[in-house]
Short mmCIF file of C-alpha atoms in Angstrom, two decimals:
data_model
loop_
_atom_site.label_atom_id
_atom_site.label_comp_id
_atom_site.label_asym_id
_atom_site.label_seq_id
_atom_site.Cartn_x
_atom_site.Cartn_y
_atom_site.Cartn_z
CA UNK A 1 -22.25 15.94 4.17
CA UNK A 2 -23.56 14.47 1.17
CA UNK A 3 -26.26 17.08 0.69
CA UNK A 4 -23.49 19.78 -0.24
CA UNK A 5 -22.10 17.51 -2.88
CA UNK A 6 -23.43 19.36 -6.35
CA UNK A 7 -25.49 17.66 -8.70
CA UNK A 8 -23.17 17.14 -11.79
CA UNK A 9 -20.67 15.20 -9.33
CA UNK A 10 -23.18 12.97 -8.65
CA UNK A 11 -23.80 12.32 -12.30
CA UNK A 12 -19.76 11.88 -12.96
CA UNK A 13 -19.66 9.65 -9.93
CA UNK A 14 -22.27 7.56 -11.51
CA UNK A 15 -20.46 7.26 -14.54
CA UNK A 16 -17.22 6.51 -13.01
CA UNK A 17 -18.40 3.70 -10.98
CA UNK A 18 -20.20 2.53 -14.06
CA UNK A 19 -17.00 2.61 -15.94
CA UNK A 20 -15.09 0.79 -13.14
CA UNK A 21 -17.47 -2.15 -12.59
CA UNK A 22 -17.74 -2.32 -16.28
CA UNK A 23 -13.87 -3.01 -16.35
CA UNK A 24 -13.88 -5.34 -13.38
CA UNK A 25 -16.00 -7.75 -15.08
CA UNK A 26 -14.81 -7.20 -19.10
CA UNK A 27 -11.24 -7.99 -17.72
CA UNK A 28 -12.37 -10.48 -15.44
CA UNK A 29 -15.37 -12.51 -16.93
CA UNK A 30 -14.68 -15.74 -15.06
CA UNK A 31 -14.22 -13.60 -11.82
CA UNK A 32 -10.98 -15.23 -10.94
CA UNK A 33 -8.67 -14.32 -8.16
CA UNK A 34 -4.93 -12.92 -8.86
CA UNK A 35 -2.16 -15.13 -8.87
CA UNK A 36 -1.43 -14.42 -5.29
CA UNK A 37 -4.95 -15.26 -3.98
CA UNK A 38 -5.08 -18.25 -5.72
CA UNK A 39 -1.95 -19.48 -4.09
CA UNK A 40 -3.73 -18.26 -0.70
CA UNK A 41 -6.85 -20.38 -1.98
CA UNK A 42 -5.08 -23.44 -2.61
CA UNK A 43 -3.55 -23.22 1.07
CA UNK A 44 -7.29 -22.82 2.25
CA UNK A 45 -8.14 -25.69 0.42
CA UNK A 46 -5.34 -27.92 1.80
CA UNK A 47 -6.31 -26.75 5.19
CA UNK A 48 -9.99 -27.81 4.63
CA UNK A 49 -8.93 -31.25 2.82
CA UNK A 50 -6.96 -31.62 6.66
CA UNK A 51 -3.34 -31.15 5.22
CA UNK A 52 -2.86 -28.23 6.90
CA UNK A 53 -1.65 -24.75 5.94
CA UNK A 54 0.41 -25.94 2.97
CA UNK A 55 0.96 -25.71 -0.75
CA UNK A 56 2.59 -27.56 -3.65
CA UNK A 57 6.38 -25.89 -4.17
CA UNK A 58 6.72 -25.93 -7.98
CA UNK A 59 10.19 -26.24 -7.56
CA UNK A 60 10.64 -29.07 -5.32
CA UNK A 61 7.42 -30.70 -6.35
CA UNK A 62 6.61 -31.21 -2.91
CA UNK A 63 3.91 -29.83 -0.49
CA UNK A 64 5.53 -27.71 2.21
CA UNK A 65 4.28 -25.52 4.96
CA UNK A 66 3.39 -22.17 3.30
CA UNK A 67 3.19 -18.80 5.10
CA UNK A 68 4.93 -16.67 1.91
CA UNK A 69 1.82 -14.48 1.36
CA UNK A 70 -0.66 -12.39 4.18
CA UNK A 71 -2.67 -14.83 6.13
CA UNK A 72 -5.50 -13.27 6.69
CA UNK A 73 -6.90 -13.86 3.24
CA UNK A 74 -6.48 -17.34 3.82
CA UNK A 75 -8.59 -17.45 6.74
CA UNK A 76 -11.10 -15.64 4.88
CA UNK A 77 -11.15 -18.27 2.26
CA UNK A 78 -11.67 -20.62 4.70
CA UNK A 79 -14.58 -19.03 6.65
CA UNK A 80 -16.03 -18.25 3.09
CA UNK A 81 -15.84 -22.18 2.32
CA UNK A 82 -17.44 -22.85 5.72
CA UNK A 83 -20.37 -20.63 4.24
CA UNK A 84 -20.81 -22.70 0.94
CA UNK A 85 -21.24 -20.13 -1.08
CA UNK A 86 -19.71 -20.20 -4.44
CA UNK A 87 -16.30 -18.10 -4.54
CA UNK A 88 -17.26 -15.95 -7.60
CA UNK A 89 -19.64 -14.58 -5.06
CA UNK A 90 -16.90 -13.46 -3.12
CA UNK A 91 -14.84 -12.00 -6.09
CA UNK A 92 -18.14 -9.87 -6.44
CA UNK A 93 -18.64 -8.84 -3.27
CA UNK A 94 -14.87 -7.59 -3.21
CA UNK A 95 -15.18 -5.90 -6.65
CA UNK A 96 -18.53 -3.99 -5.08
CA UNK A 97 -16.72 -2.97 -1.68
CA UNK A 98 -13.65 -1.49 -3.66
CA UNK A 99 -16.17 0.28 -6.03
CA UNK A 100 -17.65 1.87 -2.48
CA UNK A 101 -14.68 2.63 -1.13
CA UNK A 102 -13.36 3.99 -4.84
CA UNK A 103 -16.23 6.82 -4.42
CA UNK A 104 -15.15 7.37 -0.61
CA UNK A 105 -11.83 7.70 -1.53
CA UNK A 106 -12.65 10.41 -4.06
CA UNK A 107 -14.91 12.42 -1.57
CA UNK A 108 -12.01 12.45 0.81
CA UNK A 109 -9.65 13.57 -1.87
CA UNK A 110 -11.96 16.74 -2.16
CA UNK A 111 -12.27 17.04 1.47
CA UNK A 112 -8.58 16.99 2.04
CA UNK A 113 -8.13 19.59 -0.66
CA UNK A 114 -10.78 21.81 1.07
CA UNK A 115 -9.04 21.05 4.49
CA UNK A 116 -5.92 22.80 2.95
CA UNK A 117 -8.07 25.86 1.71
CA UNK A 118 -8.45 24.90 -2.29
CA UNK A 119 -11.50 26.42 -3.71
CA UNK A 120 -14.70 24.14 -4.52
CA UNK A 121 -13.68 23.67 -7.95
CA UNK A 122 -10.15 22.88 -7.40
CA UNK A 123 -11.12 20.58 -4.70
CA UNK A 124 -13.51 18.37 -7.10
CA UNK A 125 -11.23 18.60 -9.89
CA UNK A 126 -8.38 17.01 -7.74
CA UNK A 127 -10.89 14.35 -6.65
CA UNK A 128 -11.75 13.86 -10.34
CA UNK A 129 -7.99 13.38 -11.30
CA UNK A 130 -7.68 11.11 -8.96
CA UNK A 131 -10.22 8.63 -9.56
CA UNK A 132 -9.21 8.65 -13.33
CA UNK A 133 -5.58 8.52 -12.56
CA UNK A 134 -3.79 5.46 -14.21
CA UNK A 135 -3.29 3.07 -11.35
CA UNK A 136 -6.65 3.95 -9.83
CA UNK A 137 -8.67 3.67 -13.05
CA UNK A 138 -7.01 0.66 -14.75
CA UNK A 139 -3.51 -0.83 -13.77
CA UNK A 140 -4.81 -1.63 -10.21
CA UNK A 141 -8.10 -0.73 -9.90
CA UNK A 142 -9.91 -2.34 -12.66
CA UNK A 143 -8.27 -5.57 -11.16
CA UNK A 144 -9.03 -7.99 -8.39
CA UNK A 145 -6.57 -6.56 -6.11
CA UNK A 146 -6.72 -5.91 -2.07
CA UNK A 147 -5.16 -2.68 -2.74
CA UNK A 148 -8.25 -1.28 -4.04
CA UNK A 149 -9.66 -1.68 -0.47
CA UNK A 150 -7.01 -0.41 1.33
CA UNK A 151 -5.95 2.69 -0.58
CA UNK A 152 -9.04 4.58 0.19
CA UNK A 153 -9.16 4.05 3.42
CA UNK A 154 -5.47 5.30 3.55
CA UNK A 155 -6.97 8.62 2.20
CA UNK A 156 -9.43 8.64 4.84
CA UNK A 157 -7.28 7.87 7.63
CA UNK A 158 -4.94 10.69 6.67
CA UNK A 159 -7.70 13.36 6.27
CA UNK A 160 -9.00 12.24 9.82
CA UNK A 161 -5.65 12.80 11.40
CA UNK A 162 -5.05 16.10 9.63
CA UNK A 163 -8.64 17.39 11.29
CA UNK A 164 -7.46 16.00 14.66
CA UNK A 165 -4.22 17.55 14.11
CA UNK A 166 -6.04 20.97 13.23
CA UNK A 167 -7.78 20.59 16.84
CA UNK A 168 -11.04 18.75 16.14
CA UNK A 169 -12.01 16.84 19.15
CA UNK A 170 -11.64 12.89 18.70
CA UNK A 171 -15.21 11.22 18.86
CA UNK A 172 -15.75 7.73 19.19
CA UNK A 173 -17.21 7.14 16.14
CA UNK A 174 -13.91 8.62 14.31
CA UNK A 175 -11.68 6.58 16.80
CA UNK A 176 -13.40 3.34 15.78
CA UNK A 177 -13.34 4.20 11.93
CA UNK A 178 -9.48 4.69 12.25
CA UNK A 179 -8.93 1.66 14.46
CA UNK A 180 -11.14 -0.56 11.87
CA UNK A 181 -9.42 0.89 8.53
CA UNK A 182 -5.56 0.76 9.71
CA UNK A 183 -6.43 -2.74 11.28
CA UNK A 184 -8.28 -4.00 8.20
CA UNK A 185 -5.59 -2.80 5.51
CA UNK A 186 -2.52 -4.19 7.45
CA UNK A 187 -4.33 -7.70 7.43
CA UNK A 188 -4.73 -7.31 3.94
CA UNK A 189 -1.46 -5.79 3.17
CA UNK A 190 1.24 -6.57 5.59
CA UNK A 191 3.65 -3.71 4.41
CA UNK A 192 1.34 -1.14 5.56
CA UNK A 193 2.27 -1.82 9.07
CA UNK A 194 5.13 -0.07 8.22
CA UNK A 195 3.33 2.90 6.38
CA UNK A 196 0.63 3.39 9.43
CA UNK A 197 3.39 2.85 12.27
CA UNK A 198 5.55 5.61 10.89
CA UNK A 199 2.37 7.82 10.21
CA UNK A 200 1.13 7.10 13.58
CA UNK A 201 4.48 8.14 15.04
CA UNK A 202 4.47 11.23 13.07
CA UNK A 203 0.98 12.20 14.26
CA UNK A 204 1.67 11.59 17.96
CA UNK A 205 4.81 13.68 17.61
CA UNK A 206 3.27 16.57 15.74
CA UNK A 207 0.35 16.30 18.59
CA UNK A 208 2.92 16.58 21.46
CA UNK A 209 5.10 19.71 19.61
CA UNK A 210 1.77 21.59 19.21
CA UNK A 211 -0.73 20.67 22.30
CA UNK A 212 1.90 19.03 24.53
CA UNK A 213 1.31 16.21 26.71
CA UNK A 214 -2.18 16.89 28.31
CA UNK A 215 -4.01 18.01 25.39
CA UNK A 216 -2.96 15.00 23.51
CA UNK A 217 -3.90 12.29 25.82
CA UNK A 218 -7.05 11.38 23.24
CA UNK A 219 -4.46 11.23 20.37
CA UNK A 220 -2.14 8.76 22.45
CA UNK A 221 -5.57 6.82 23.73
CA UNK A 222 -6.13 6.46 20.34
CA UNK A 223 -2.64 5.21 19.12
CA UNK A 224 -2.43 2.71 22.14
CA UNK A 225 -6.25 1.34 21.29
CA UNK A 226 -4.79 0.72 17.60
CA UNK A 227 -1.57 -1.26 18.87
CA UNK A 228 -3.97 -3.45 20.96
CA UNK A 229 -6.35 -3.89 18.20
CA UNK A 230 -3.46 -4.60 15.88
CA UNK A 231 -2.15 -7.09 18.36
CA UNK A 232 -5.05 -8.84 18.85
CA UNK A 233 -6.01 -9.05 15.18
CA UNK A 234 -2.18 -10.68 14.13
CA UNK A 235 -2.38 -12.69 17.00
CA UNK A 236 -3.63 -15.78 15.22
CA UNK A 237 -1.37 -15.44 12.76
CA UNK A 238 1.80 -15.30 15.22
CA UNK A 239 0.28 -18.51 16.58
CA UNK A 240 -0.14 -20.39 13.46
CA UNK A 241 2.98 -19.19 11.70
CA UNK A 242 4.96 -20.15 15.00
CA UNK A 243 3.26 -23.79 15.31
CA UNK A 244 4.44 -24.43 11.48
CA UNK A 245 7.97 -23.17 11.67
CA UNK A 246 8.60 -22.06 15.52
CA UNK A 247 9.16 -18.44 14.60
CA UNK A 248 6.97 -15.92 15.74
CA UNK A 249 6.36 -13.99 12.10
CA UNK A 250 3.83 -12.98 10.17
CA UNK A 251 4.96 -14.10 6.91
CA UNK A 252 8.15 -15.59 5.21
CA UNK A 253 8.13 -13.04 2.21
CA UNK A 254 10.29 -10.40 3.77
CA UNK A 255 13.92 -12.67 3.30
CA UNK A 256 12.95 -13.33 -0.46
CA UNK A 257 12.00 -9.78 -1.39
CA UNK A 258 15.07 -8.33 0.87
CA UNK A 259 17.30 -10.48 -1.41
CA UNK A 260 15.81 -9.41 -4.86
CA UNK A 261 16.36 -5.61 -3.85
CA UNK A 262 20.16 -6.16 -3.02
CA UNK A 263 22.34 -8.54 -5.48
CA UNK A 264 24.88 -8.00 -8.28
CA UNK A 265 21.82 -8.81 -10.87
CA UNK A 266 19.11 -7.11 -9.76
CA UNK A 267 17.77 -3.77 -11.78
CA UNK A 268 15.46 -2.79 -8.37
CA UNK A 269 12.50 -4.02 -9.24
CA UNK A 270 10.66 -7.29 -8.72
CA UNK A 271 12.95 -9.97 -10.72
CA UNK A 272 10.11 -12.29 -12.63
CA UNK A 273 12.94 -15.03 -13.34
CA UNK A 274 13.92 -14.82 -9.27
CA UNK A 275 13.42 -18.64 -9.10
CA UNK A 276 14.62 -19.92 -12.47
CA UNK A 277 17.10 -22.42 -11.86
CA UNK A 278 19.39 -21.83 -14.93
CA UNK A 279 19.10 -18.04 -14.10
CA UNK A 280 22.08 -15.85 -12.55
CA UNK A 281 20.31 -14.91 -9.68
CA UNK A 282 19.41 -18.49 -8.88
CA UNK A 283 22.75 -19.84 -9.08
CA UNK A 284 24.32 -17.08 -7.30
CA UNK A 285 22.05 -17.88 -4.28
CA UNK A 286 22.84 -21.54 -4.35
CA UNK A 287 26.48 -20.63 -4.75
CA UNK A 288 26.03 -19.23 -1.28
CA UNK A 289 23.60 -21.47 0.42
CA UNK A 290 24.29 -24.93 -0.81
CA UNK A 291 21.56 -26.69 1.37
CA UNK A 292 18.77 -24.21 -0.06
CA UNK A 293 16.69 -27.23 -1.07
CA UNK A 294 16.72 -28.65 2.61
CA UNK A 295 15.42 -25.82 4.20
CA UNK A 296 11.78 -25.11 5.17
CA UNK A 297 10.25 -21.85 3.90
CA UNK A 298 10.98 -19.71 6.95
CA UNK A 299 14.75 -20.89 6.90
CA UNK A 300 15.31 -20.06 3.51
CA UNK A 301 13.75 -16.78 4.40
CA UNK A 302 16.44 -16.26 6.79
CA UNK A 303 19.13 -17.26 4.65
CA UNK A 304 18.27 -15.12 1.86
CA UNK A 305 18.08 -12.03 4.20
CA UNK A 306 21.44 -13.01 5.73
CA UNK A 307 22.94 -13.34 2.18
CA UNK A 308 21.40 -9.76 1.48
CA UNK A 309 23.09 -8.24 4.40
CA UNK A 310 26.03 -9.84 3.24
CA UNK A 311 25.79 -8.25 -0.16
CA UNK A 312 25.26 -4.86 1.22
CA UNK A 313 28.10 -4.93 3.58
CA UNK A 314 30.55 -6.15 0.86
CA UNK A 315 29.11 -4.06 -2.01
CA UNK A 316 28.87 -0.43 -0.59
CA UNK A 317 29.57 1.17 -3.86
CA UNK A 318 27.18 -0.66 -5.77
CA UNK A 319 24.17 -0.74 -2.88
CA UNK A 320 24.41 3.59 -3.30
CA UNK A 321 24.20 3.03 -6.95
CA UNK A 322 20.85 0.68 -6.41
CA UNK A 323 19.55 3.60 -3.98
CA UNK A 324 19.49 6.01 -6.66
CA UNK A 325 18.49 3.49 -9.60
CA UNK A 326 15.45 2.64 -7.17
CA UNK A 327 14.75 6.46 -6.31
CA UNK A 328 14.81 6.93 -10.48
CA UNK A 329 12.66 3.86 -10.71
CA UNK A 330 9.97 4.92 -7.96
CA UNK A 331 9.38 8.43 -9.16
CA UNK A 332 9.50 7.00 -13.05
CA UNK A 333 5.91 7.35 -15.07
CA UNK A 334 5.55 3.48 -14.92
CA UNK A 335 2.62 1.89 -13.47
CA UNK A 336 1.78 -1.72 -12.23
CA UNK A 337 1.02 -4.44 -14.51
CA UNK A 338 0.81 -7.99 -13.18
CA UNK A 339 2.64 -9.81 -15.74
CA UNK A 340 5.46 -7.75 -17.38
CA UNK A 341 8.73 -6.77 -16.40
CA UNK A 342 8.26 -3.25 -17.39
CA UNK A 343 5.25 -0.83 -18.66
CA UNK A 344 5.40 1.93 -21.06
CA UNK A 345 5.20 5.42 -19.59
CA UNK A 346 2.11 7.25 -18.90
CA UNK A 347 1.66 10.75 -19.83
CA UNK A 348 -0.51 11.27 -16.83
CA UNK A 349 1.84 9.75 -14.44
CA UNK A 350 4.91 11.50 -15.96
CA UNK A 351 3.14 14.95 -15.82
CA UNK A 352 2.02 14.08 -12.18
CA UNK A 353 5.42 13.60 -11.07
CA UNK A 354 6.54 16.79 -12.76
CA UNK A 355 4.34 18.49 -11.12
CA UNK A 356 4.98 17.05 -7.63
CA UNK A 357 8.68 17.95 -7.96
CA UNK A 358 7.83 21.25 -9.53
CA UNK A 359 5.70 21.91 -6.33
CA UNK A 360 8.52 20.72 -4.00
CA UNK A 361 11.07 22.83 -5.71
CA UNK A 362 8.79 25.73 -5.13
CA UNK A 363 8.24 25.78 -1.79
CA UNK A 364 12.07 24.62 -1.05
CA UNK A 365 12.81 28.14 -2.57
CA UNK A 366 10.03 29.99 -0.85
CA UNK A 367 8.62 31.29 -4.09
CA UNK A 368 5.86 33.93 -3.39
CA UNK A 369 6.26 33.32 0.16
CA UNK A 370 5.54 29.39 -0.15
CA UNK A 371 6.30 27.70 2.86
CA UNK A 372 6.01 23.93 4.07
CA UNK A 373 3.24 23.65 7.12
CA UNK A 374 3.55 21.05 10.11
CA UNK A 375 0.38 18.94 8.87
CA UNK A 376 2.21 18.41 5.15
CA UNK A 377 4.25 15.81 7.07
CA UNK A 378 1.09 13.67 7.52
CA UNK A 379 0.54 13.93 3.80
CA UNK A 380 3.68 12.97 2.84
CA UNK A 381 4.57 10.46 5.58
CA UNK A 382 2.80 7.53 3.20
CA UNK A 383 4.80 8.72 0.00
CA UNK A 384 8.34 8.73 2.26
CA UNK A 385 7.80 5.49 3.78
CA UNK A 386 6.97 3.65 0.73
CA UNK A 387 10.05 4.85 -0.91
CA UNK A 388 12.01 3.91 1.83
CA UNK A 389 10.50 0.50 1.57
CA UNK A 390 11.55 0.50 -1.97
CA UNK A 391 15.42 0.94 -1.14
CA UNK A 392 15.11 -1.70 1.60
CA UNK A 393 13.51 -4.14 -0.55
CA UNK A 394 12.77 -3.37 -4.48
CA UNK A 395 10.42 -0.55 -6.36
CA UNK A 396 7.21 -2.28 -6.50
CA UNK A 397 4.49 -0.02 -8.49
CA UNK A 398 1.57 -2.05 -5.86
CA UNK A 399 3.60 -0.42 -3.30
CA UNK A 400 3.79 3.13 -5.02
CA UNK A 401 0.14 2.86 -5.16
CA UNK A 402 0.08 4.38 -1.66
CA UNK A 403 2.34 7.08 -2.30
CA UNK A 404 0.45 8.38 -5.17
CA UNK A 405 -2.13 10.48 -3.49
CA UNK A 406 0.16 12.56 -2.08
CA UNK A 407 2.00 12.80 -5.56
CA UNK A 408 -1.10 14.16 -6.91
CA UNK A 409 -2.62 16.41 -4.11
CA UNK A 410 0.53 18.24 -2.83
CA UNK A 411 0.83 20.20 -6.22
CA UNK A 412 -2.73 20.83 -6.12
CA UNK A 413 -2.53 22.03 -2.64
CA UNK A 414 0.66 24.32 -3.46
CA UNK A 415 -1.34 25.74 -6.26
CA UNK A 416 -4.46 26.29 -3.88
CA UNK A 417 -1.48 28.02 -1.41
CA UNK A 418 -0.50 30.06 -4.64
CA UNK A 419 -3.95 31.46 -5.33
CA UNK A 420 -4.66 32.08 -1.85
CA UNK A 421 -4.71 35.93 -0.47
CA UNK A 422 -3.77 36.84 3.27
CA UNK A 423 -7.66 37.60 3.77
CA UNK A 424 -8.64 34.21 2.15
CA UNK A 425 -10.30 31.77 4.90
CA UNK A 426 -10.34 28.17 4.07
CA UNK A 427 -13.71 26.75 3.54
CA UNK A 428 -15.36 25.06 6.56
CA UNK A 429 -15.09 21.26 6.71
CA UNK A 430 -17.08 18.82 8.35
CA UNK A 431 -16.75 15.30 8.96
#
C-alpha cells in the first residue's frame, strides 16, 4: 500500500506534518490542556487525593460529585499519574498520535476517492484539500483536542465499511481495527455513539438489502462484536456514575446542552453566558426550577432536560424557526474557536459548502445522468447524524468537524462521476 505512494506525496506529507507539529508547539508552548480536560484533570487529582470524583462548582463554591464530561479521560489521567510521568509528556504523546492519524486520515481520504472511481491525481488532490482544510489544519487540528484522534479514525471506518459493502471479505485484522477505532472514539467523545450507531445501522441495512441474511452474517457478527466491546468498555463508567448519582448514565452533560438548544434566548449555538446568574437564560432556568441550587449534577441535568422538552411542547413555531436557524448555522462557513461566540467566515469553508450543495443539486436533478448510489448512504451518514444532533442540541463546530469529510468528498466524487465514461474502470484499491 505505501509503496504505491508517489515521492512528491511523501515530500508534501513531511512538510504538512512539520507544519502541524510546529503549530501545536507554537500555539501551546506550555503544553497545557484545553479547559474541558483541565476540569477532568482536577477530578482525577481529587480522586487521587481520596476525595472521589469531585470538582469545585464555581457558582456554588462547593466541591461536588462531577460527571459532566466524558469519564474515560479521567481514568486515563489517573492511570498516567500512577506512572509518575509529567503530564506534559501525555500532551506530547497525544500530539504525536494525532499527527500520525492526520497522515492516516489523508491517506484514507485518497483511498476513499479511488474507491469511488476518481483518478489518482484527483484522489491525491482531495487528500491535500482535506489536510489543509481550516478545521483540520488550524481551528481544531492545531490545538489539543481529542477530535484530532477521532476524526481520522472515522474516515478509516467509513472506508472499511465501503469496501465491505462492495463485497470484500471481512478479515479479523480489519474487524479488530474497526472495533478498536470505534470504541476508542466513543470513549473520547460520547456523542460519537450516536454517529457510529446510525452508521452501523445503515451499513447492516445495506448489507441485508444487497446480500440477504445468509451472506450478511459476517457483517452482523462485526456489529455484535462492536456492541459487546462498547458495552464492556463503558461498563466501568456506568458503574461509577451509578455509585455517584444512583443513575445508569454515561455523563450529565446532555440535559444541560439540551436546554441550551431549546429556549427563547438561544441563537442556536453554544451559549457562553449560560451560567451567568445575571443573564436572561440563567434567570429563566431559576424561574422554572427554583430549587436549582439544591440539586446534584444529575438531578440538575434531568430538570434542565424536562424544561427543554416543556419549552419545545409549548413553543412549536419558535422550535421550527430554531431548526431553520440551526441548519443555516450548521452549513455556515464558520469554524470552531474555543473562546469566541462566533468566528469570521472562511473562504475555504464557504467554497467547500457551496460545492457540496452544487453537487447535491446536480445529483438530485440527474445532471448528465448523475444518480445517488446506495453506498453514498455510508459516506453521508456522519454528516446527516451530526446535523440531526445539532437540531436536538445546538450547533457545535467541534461536532460539525465530523461532517466535514463528507462535505469535502461528495463534490469530488460527483466530479469524478462526471468525468467518468461508461467504459472507464475504477482503479484497483487494496487495504
